[in-house]
Backbone as CSV, one residue per row, in Angstrom:
resi,resn,N_x,N_y,N_z,CA_x,CA_y,CA_z,C_x,C_y,C_z
1,ASP,0.841,-1.182,-0.004,-0.007,-0.005,0.004,0.892,1.241,-0.001
2,ILE,0.581,2.190,-0.838,1.418,3.376,-1.012,1.469,4.229,0.257
3,LEU,0.394,4.249,1.027,0.367,5.080,2.225,1.233,4.511,3.360
4,SER,1.537,3.249,3.314,2.370,2.651,4.366,3.864,2.771,4.065
5,ARG,4.212,3.250,2.913,5.636,3.407,2.530,6.158,4.773,2.933
6,GLN,7.468,4.857,3.129,8.110,6.133,3.455,8.978,6.540,2.271
7,PHE,8.528,7.559,1.536,9.298,8.082,0.411,8.841,9.495,0.145
8,GLU,9.557,10.171,-0.725,9.218,11.528,-1.140,9.581,11.675,-2.600
9,ILE,8.682,12.218,-3.379,8.947,12.491,-4.796,9.276,13.976,-4.908
10,ILE,10.436,14.282,-5.478,10.864,15.657,-5.637,10.755,16.034,-7.113
11,VAL,10.058,17.129,-7.383,9.857,17.602,-8.764,10.586,18.936,-8.922
12,THR,11.380,19.049,-9.969,12.083,20.297,-10.256,11.688,20.773,-11.657
13,ILE,11.295,22.038,-11.756,10.954,22.633,-13.055,11.933,23.772,-13.295
14,GLU,12.537,23.755,-14.473,13.491,24.806,-14.824,13.027,25.500,-16.098
15,GLY,13.328,26.782,-16.187,12.981,27.542,-17.379,13.736,28.860,-17.403
16,THR,13.504,29.629,-18.442,14.107,30.951,-18.550,13.031,31.969,-18.915
17,THR,13.205,33.178,-18.429,12.253,34.227,-18.798,12.664,34.749,-20.167
18,GLN,11.680,34.998,-20.997,11.960,35.436,-22.359,12.554,36.851,-22.387
19,GLU,12.070,37.708,-21.494,12.488,39.106,-21.517,13.941,39.289,-21.079
20,THR,14.366,38.582,-20.026,15.709,38.815,-19.459,16.646,37.631,-19.608
21,ALA,16.139,36.504,-20.014,16.889,35.253,-20.134,17.402,34.768,-18.784
22,ASN,16.815,35.256,-17.700,17.156,34.752,-16.384,16.618,33.331,-16.224
23,SER,17.402,32.515,-15.563,16.927,31.157,-15.340,16.078,31.112,-14.066
24,ILE,15.097,30.226,-14.100,14.185,30.060,-12.989,14.153,28.580,-12.643
25,GLN,14.163,28.283,-11.365,14.058,26.901,-10.920,13.074,26.850,-9.759
26,VAL,12.112,25.930,-9.895,11.104,25.753,-8.856,11.133,24.285,-8.447
27,ARG,11.108,24.054,-7.142,11.096,22.687,-6.620,9.911,22.505,-5.711
28,THR,9.373,21.313,-5.745,8.334,20.919,-4.790,8.488,19.442,-4.540
29,SER,7.836,18.958,-3.511,7.918,17.540,-3.219,6.564,17.022,-2.794
30,TYR,6.408,15.718,-2.913,5.139,15.060,-2.583,5.420,13.877,-1.673
31,LEU,4.678,13.791,-0.580,4.719,12.655,0.328,3.601,11.693,-0.043
32,PRO,3.666,10.454,0.419,2.635,9.473,0.022,1.197,9.922,0.273
33,ASN,0.943,10.614,1.375,-0.436,11.030,1.664,-0.882,12.206,0.814
34,GLU,0.032,12.783,0.013,-0.317,13.897,-0.876,-0.534,13.428,-2.315
35,ILE,-0.284,12.167,-2.591,-0.415,11.635,-3.940,-1.829,11.107,-4.148
36,LEU,-2.474,11.575,-5.187,-3.824,11.110,-5.519,-3.714,10.099,-6.660
37,TRP,-3.696,8.821,-6.307,-3.586,7.754,-7.306,-4.849,7.747,-8.138
38,GLY,-4.700,7.661,-9.460,-5.868,7.647,-10.337,-6.385,9.033,-10.689
39,HIS,-5.554,10.046,-10.492,-5.914,11.410,-10.846,-4.796,12.033,-11.666
40,ARG,-5.115,13.064,-12.404,-4.106,13.777,-13.180,-4.364,15.266,-13.093
41,PHE,-3.325,16.045,-13.366,-3.491,17.492,-13.397,-4.276,17.874,-14.641
42,GLU,-5.110,18.886,-14.499,-5.833,19.426,-15.659,-4.812,20.062,-16.621
43,HIS,-5.052,19.911,-17.887,-4.137,20.509,-18.883,-4.567,21.903,-19.273
44,THR,-5.540,22.476,-18.575,-6.038,23.794,-18.926,-5.234,24.927,-18.299
45,CYS,-4.209,24.594,-17.522,-3.445,25.665,-16.870,-2.463,26.345,-17.832
46,VAL,-2.115,25.697,-18.927,-1.221,26.292,-19.929,-1.975,26.403,-21.252
47,ALA,-1.995,27.614,-21.803,-2.691,27.833,-23.072,-1.928,28.862,-23.890
48,TYR,-2.117,28.800,-25.201,-1.466,29.757,-26.089,-2.361,30.975,-26.259
49,ASP,-1.831,32.152,-25.970,-2.567,33.404,-26.117,-2.178,34.019,-27.462
50,LYS,-3.126,34.000,-28.419,-2.835,34.501,-29.767,-2.541,35.998,-29.777
51,GLN,-3.208,36.740,-28.895,-2.992,38.183,-28.842,-1.594,38.524,-28.345
52,LEU,-1.145,37.803,-27.323,0.212,38.030,-26.794,1.262,37.245,-27.568
53,THR,0.825,36.309,-28.389,1.669,35.394,-29.172,2.665,34.637,-28.303
54,LYS,2.167,34.122,-27.176,3.000,33.288,-26.304,2.117,32.433,-25.413
55,TYR,2.741,31.462,-24.801,2.020,30.596,-23.876,1.886,31.307,-22.523
56,VAL,0.735,31.150,-21.916,0.490,31.752,-20.609,0.018,30.678,-19.637
57,ILE,0.317,30.905,-18.377,-0.070,29.953,-17.332,-1.150,30.581,-16.479
58,SER,-2.211,29.830,-16.270,-3.282,30.262,-15.382,-2.978,29.680,-13.992
59,TYR,-2.465,30.513,-13.103,-2.031,30.019,-11.797,-3.193,29.507,-10.945
60,ASN,-4.389,30.044,-11.136,-5.513,29.545,-10.352,-5.950,28.153,-10.815
61,MET,-5.523,27.691,-11.971,-5.834,26.348,-12.456,-4.666,25.378,-12.259
62,LEU,-3.552,25.866,-11.743,-2.333,25.059,-11.652,-2.507,23.821,-10.780
63,ASN,-3.260,23.900,-9.719,-3.439,22.763,-8.825,-4.763,22.035,-9.028
64,GLN,-5.380,22.214,-10.166,-6.641,21.538,-10.469,-6.337,20.147,-11.005
65,PHE,-7.132,19.172,-10.600,-6.925,17.811,-11.050,-8.270,17.138,-11.266
66,CYS,-8.239,16.020,-11.973,-9.463,15.269,-12.228,-9.121,13.769,-12.220
67,ALA,-10.145,12.971,-12.032,-9.958,11.517,-12.009,-9.686,11.017,-13.425
68,ASP,-8.892,9.960,-13.538,-8.670,9.341,-14.829,-8.908,7.833,-14.708
69,ARG,-8.568,7.090,-15.736,-8.861,5.651,-15.746,-7.683,4.784,-15.298
70,THR,-6.785,5.360,-14.524,-5.645,4.604,-14.015,-6.135,3.501,-13.082
71,PRO,-5.689,2.279,-13.268,-6.095,1.211,-12.338,-5.676,1.558,-10.912
72,ARG,-6.476,1.157,-9.950,-6.211,1.488,-8.553,-5.374,0.415,-7.873
73,CYS,-4.535,-0.249,-8.652,-3.656,-1.282,-8.100,-2.338,-1.274,-8.885
74,SER,-1.383,-2.041,-8.409,-0.077,-2.098,-9.084,-0.210,-2.866,-10.398
75,ALA,0.795,-2.744,-11.236,0.803,-3.461,-12.507,0.786,-4.960,-12.279
76,ARG,1.507,-5.424,-11.277,1.547,-6.859,-10.953,0.161,-7.339,-10.523
77,ASP,-0.493,-6.576,-9.622,-1.837,-6.964,-9.168,-2.833,-6.961,-10.327
78,LEU,-2.713,-5.974,-11.216,-3.612,-5.897,-12.352,-3.419,-7.097,-13.275
79,LYS,-2.175,-7.494,-13.504,-1.891,-8.654,-14.342,-2.490,-9.915,-13.721
80,GLU,-2.330,-10.069,-12.392,-2.897,-11.230,-11.708,-4.415,-11.238,-11.779
81,LYS,-5.040,-10.079,-11.622,-6.507,-10.002,-11.690,-6.999,-10.359,-13.099
82,LYS,-6.292,-9.866,-14.122,-6.673,-10.184,-15.507,-6.518,-11.675,-15.779
83,HIS,-5.457,-12.270,-15.244,-5.223,-13.705,-15.426,-6.332,-14.507,-14.744
84,LYS,-6.686,-14.121,-13.525,-7.766,-14.816,-12.818,-9.086,-14.684,-13.573
85,MET,-9.358,-13.480,-14.092,-10.605,-13.260,-14.825,-10.652,-14.097,-16.095
86,SER,-9.520,-14.174,-16.805,-9.510,-14.968,-18.041,-9.631,-16.447,-17.722
87,THR,-9.029,-16.880,-16.614,-9.145,-18.294,-16.200,-10.589,-18.600,-15.826
88,LEU,-11.219,-17.725,-15.038,-12.624,-17.937,-14.647,-13.526,-17.907,-15.877
89,SER,-13.229,-17.006,-16.806,-14.041,-16.888,-18.017,-13.941,-18.164,-18.857
90,SER,-12.722,-18.688,-19.013,-12.558,-19.900,-19.813,-13.190,-21.106,-19.114
91,LEU,-13.137,-21.139,-17.776,-13.775,-22.226,-17.033,-15.292,-22.176,-17.163
92,SER,-15.860,-20.969,-17.117,-17.307,-20.865,-17.237,-17.761,-21.202,-18.653
93,ASN,-16.935,-20.913,-19.639,-17.281,-21.279,-21.032,-17.287,-22.796,-21.205
94,VAL,-16.343,-23.465,-20.555,-16.256,-24.932,-20.656,-17.456,-25.562,-19.961
95,SER,-17.799,-25.059,-18.773,-18.903,-25.672,-18.024,-20.261,-25.353,-18.644
96,SER,-20.369,-24.280,-19.417,-21.654,-23.939,-20.002,-21.846,-24.548,-21.377
97,CYS,-20.831,-25.221,-21.904,-20.963,-25.867,-23.221,-21.902,-27.072,-23.092
98,SER,-22.730,-27.193,-24.061,-23.614,-28.374,-24.053,-22.893,-29.527,-24.759
99,THR,-23.172,-30.695,-24.296,-22.534,-31.882,-24.898,-23.428,-32.396,-26.010
100,ILE,-22.813,-32.898,-27.022,-23.550,-33.470,-28.145,-23.722,-34.954,-27.875
101,PRO,-24.949,-35.438,-27.878,-25.166,-36.868,-27.601,-24.545,-37.711,-28.706
102,GLU,-23.993,-38.829,-28.280,-23.387,-39.742,-29.252,-24.501,-40.426,-30.042
103,SER,-24.242,-40.608,-31.325,-25.233,-41.322,-32.155,-24.923,-42.825,-32.109
104,ASN,-25.941,-43.611,-32.053,-25.756,-45.087,-31.991,-25.693,-45.691,-33.342
């Protein structure tokens, strides 16, 4: 379980300002209880402004997120679940098949 683990994810974003060419670096980190599994950031925080002819960031949308279709388990658990489902499915197909009576 992700909440029972002790780790920290550190994210670093680097860029330069167009006007002065100064470099910018921003860092943040995430602890297990801050990670929302099965969610993603909204992509509406960055958009191209045709009037300004550059990309702009909407800071009030920066921390917006929404649910996605990410499985709520590990890849290994998902593989095992799919294997069990396919095994159960093939077993139910075998048991539901009707037998053809032998002709004398």
